[in-house]
Amino acid sequence: MRILVLGSGAREHAIILALRSEEDSHAIFAAPGNAGIARDAHVVDLDANDPAAVSEFALTESIALVVIGPEAPLVAGVADALRERGIPVFGPGKAAAQLEGSKTYAKRIMDAAGVPTGRAVRAHDLAAVEAALDELGAPHVVKADGLAAGKGVIVTSDRAAALAHAETYLPTGPVLIEEFLAGPEVSLFFLSDGDRVLPLSPAQDFKRLRDGDEGPNTGGMGAYSPLPWLLERFGGEEEFVDHVTREVAEPVIRQMDAEGTPFIGLLYAGLILTEQGVKVIEFNARFGDPETQVVLPRLLDPLSTLLMAAASGTLEDQPRPAFAEATAVTVVLASEGYPEAPITGRPLTGLDEAEEVEGVHVAHAATMLRDGELHATGGRVLNVVALGTTFREARSAAYDALSRIGLEGGQYRTDIAARVVEN
């Protein structure tokens, strides 16, 4: 197939690497891409958020499938424009993408579908924020209602910090004050064609910047998959996935279809395992980053077949995706100053040496070539991804590879998947 992948991060690089690994050779295009993606796909000069430009390119280049990586093109309506032109696209339309684009919309859908989640209060001004903080109590959870690139959430016991966070986002719209939910978090992806869902393998990511889950929230500093501790709590991964499929994914997809906004693409369920059961923290309308980097390398089925089936409304013809027993760990290398004020433009070295470590590959997130030299161009720069037969093996390989990469002021967590190794 001729496939166009929209996006420029490590998630998109992971998708492209999975497509390239298939026995069938595809012509893969990417927009806007990055330096790493340019090694594995044809990078094109195209505004990924422009519905008309993307549609025109897809028609001109006889693209058989468009895969939308980040949330911005979804909310911009790129998927709608492609479908209107008869081009298969993996990604929800603008209305359905509200599931990620509006926390309020997501809460309403969950309530209507009977999906378990925490209480939430929508606040339009600081007085309402203060009242909601007092009502729900500490720890405080404050979320920007709209898109915030993974940085619109604060979880804190400091009321002043919660208020300050709300003040930052209130000028752009309302904020949600949510009930704090305690327990381990799980990310679970579902492929959806608007009627049916197929689950992928769960992963756990690490949102806080520093070791021990300290520091500010980020877009994600690392992840691992599968989750062996689900055996003790649910009897196994399959039992857990079946439960979430039945209680979360299927009701949401049915509700959205009933409202005339069918969800076609990747439903990302951010879950928390509380003492009262599994509850939804949030939904995203696309593959998660960095979880995609550890889920897709374990996928045994051709990704292109699954994505096309979802885009074409034929998931019922596909078996449940199978995954290798291998373990996968990814660690994010971030620029100095991330997430508040990352320092960019610094050179990157040692990537070839890093990929010499057995089982390791690097997914580029924010890189570019300048005069033949690789440079960091954003906050999260790259993901070191390692596969192994055990978590100890995969984790050791990831950190061995990371130690070979040079980036002035670069930072990363040293405890990704440490607990699963210890246990």
PDB file of C-alpha atoms in Angstrom, residues 15 19 65 67-68 83 89-92 188-201 241 245 249-250 253 262-269 284-288 292 295-296 299-323:
ATOM      1  CA  ILE A  15       3.967   3.420  13.647  1.00  0.00           C
ATOM      2  CA  LEU A  19       4.607  -0.762   8.968  1.00  0.00           C
ATOM      3  CA  LEU A  65      -4.517   4.810   3.695  1.00  0.00           C
ATOM      4  CA  VAL A  67      -2.879   7.337   9.471  1.00  0.00           C
ATOM      5  CA  ILE A  68      -3.291  10.374  11.717  1.00  0.00           C
ATOM      6  CA  ARG A  83     -13.523  10.652   4.120  1.00  0.00           C
ATOM      7  CA  VAL A  89      -8.292   7.218   7.063  1.00  0.00           C
ATOM      8  CA  PHE A  90      -7.420   5.850  10.476  1.00  0.00           C
ATOM      9  CA  GLY A  91      -8.533   8.575  12.856  1.00  0.00           C
ATOM     10  CA  PRO A  92     -11.849   9.959  14.094  1.00  0.00           C
ATOM     11  CA  LEU A 188      -5.068   0.365  26.899  1.00  0.00           C
ATOM     12  CA  PHE A 189      -5.557   0.953  23.158  1.00  0.00           C
ATOM     13  CA  PHE A 190      -8.560  -0.141  21.109  1.00  0.00           C
ATOM     14  CA  LEU A 191      -8.893  -0.181  17.330  1.00  0.00           C
ATOM     15  CA  SER A 192     -12.410   0.907  16.369  1.00  0.00           C
ATOM     16  CA  ASP A 193     -14.295   0.981  13.072  1.00  0.00           C
ATOM     17  CA  GLY A 194     -17.259   2.788  14.603  1.00  0.00           C
ATOM     18  CA  ASP A 195     -19.135  -0.417  15.464  1.00  0.00           C
ATOM     19  CA  ARG A 196     -16.614  -2.888  16.815  1.00  0.00           C
ATOM     20  CA  VAL A 197     -13.427  -2.651  18.859  1.00  0.00           C
ATOM     21  CA  LEU A 198     -10.316  -4.817  18.987  1.00  0.00           C
ATOM     22  CA  PRO A 199      -7.960  -4.390  21.952  1.00  0.00           C
ATOM     23  CA  LEU A 200      -4.189  -4.185  21.873  1.00  0.00           C
ATOM     24  CA  SER A 201      -1.857  -5.087  24.755  1.00  0.00           C
ATOM     25  CA  VAL A 241      -8.546  -6.570  28.699  1.00  0.00           C
ATOM     26  CA  THR A 245     -13.494  -3.969  26.573  1.00  0.00           C
ATOM     27  CA  ALA A 249     -14.638   0.572  25.222  1.00  0.00           C
ATOM     28  CA  GLU A 250     -17.761  -1.062  23.822  1.00  0.00           C
ATOM     29  CA  ILE A 253     -18.321   3.247  20.997  1.00  0.00           C
ATOM     30  CA  PRO A 262     -19.069   7.159  15.148  1.00  0.00           C
ATOM     31  CA  PHE A 263     -15.535   6.801  16.452  1.00  0.00           C
ATOM     32  CA  ILE A 264     -13.211   5.398  13.783  1.00  0.00           C
ATOM     33  CA  GLY A 265      -9.572   5.099  14.773  1.00  0.00           C
ATOM     34  CA  LEU A 266      -7.647   4.527  17.982  1.00  0.00           C
ATOM     35  CA  LEU A 267      -9.499   4.800  21.275  1.00  0.00           C
ATOM     36  CA  TYR A 268      -6.951   5.300  24.048  1.00  0.00           C
ATOM     37  CA  ALA A 269      -8.329   4.525  27.507  1.00  0.00           C
ATOM     38  CA  ASN A 284      -7.445  10.094  23.882  1.00  0.00           C
ATOM     39  CA  ALA A 285      -8.421   9.845  20.244  1.00  0.00           C
ATOM     40  CA  ARG A 286      -5.078   8.545  18.933  1.00  0.00           C
ATOM     41  CA  PHE A 287      -2.162   6.274  19.790  1.00  0.00           C
ATOM     42  CA  GLY A 288      -0.512   7.250  23.063  1.00  0.00           C
ATOM     43  CA  THR A 292       2.888   3.047  21.327  1.00  0.00           C
ATOM     44  CA  VAL A 295       3.081  -1.936  22.296  1.00  0.00           C
ATOM     45  CA  LEU A 296       3.635  -2.006  18.530  1.00  0.00           C
ATOM     46  CA  LEU A 299       2.439  -6.869  17.778  1.00  0.00           C
ATOM     47  CA  LEU A 300       2.507 -10.066  15.699  1.00  0.00           C
ATOM     48  CA  ASP A 301      -0.238  -9.156  13.205  1.00  0.00           C
ATOM     49  CA  PRO A 302       0.386  -6.778  10.282  1.00  0.00           C
ATOM     50  CA  LEU A 303      -0.434  -3.291  11.534  1.00  0.00           C
ATOM     51  CA  SER A 304      -1.450  -2.092   8.064  1.00  0.00           C
ATOM     52  CA  THR A 305      -4.158  -4.772   7.834  1.00  0.00           C
ATOM     53  CA  LEU A 306      -5.623  -3.771  11.197  1.00  0.00           C
ATOM     54  CA  LEU A 307      -5.569  -0.045  10.455  1.00  0.00           C
ATOM     55  CA  MET A 308      -7.150  -0.504   7.044  1.00  0.00           C
ATOM     56  CA  ALA A 309      -9.854  -2.757   8.511  1.00  0.00           C
ATOM     57  CA  ALA A 310     -10.715  -0.072  11.057  1.00  0.00           C
ATOM     58  CA  ALA A 311     -10.717   2.640   8.387  1.00  0.00           C
ATOM     59  CA  SER A 312     -12.895   0.511   6.084  1.00  0.00           C
ATOM     60  CA  GLY A 313     -15.413  -0.709   8.656  1.00  0.00           C
ATOM     61  CA  THR A 314     -14.368  -4.371   8.486  1.00  0.00           C
ATOM     62  CA  LEU A 315     -12.893  -5.118  11.907  1.00  0.00           C
ATOM     63  CA  GLU A 316     -15.361  -7.973  12.319  1.00  0.00           C
ATOM     64  CA  ASP A 317     -13.278  -9.863   9.755  1.00  0.00           C
ATOM     65  CA  GLN A 318     -10.114  -9.551  11.859  1.00  0.00           C
ATOM     66  CA  PRO A 319      -9.092 -11.812  14.749  1.00  0.00           C
ATOM     67  CA  ARG A 320      -8.053 -10.305  18.061  1.00  0.00           C
ATOM     68  CA  PRO A 321      -4.486  -8.999  17.624  1.00  0.00           C
ATOM     69  CA  ALA A 322      -1.765 -11.278  19.000  1.00  0.00           C
ATOM     70  CA  PHE A 323       1.380 -10.164  20.811  1.00  0.00           C
TER      71      PHE A 323
END
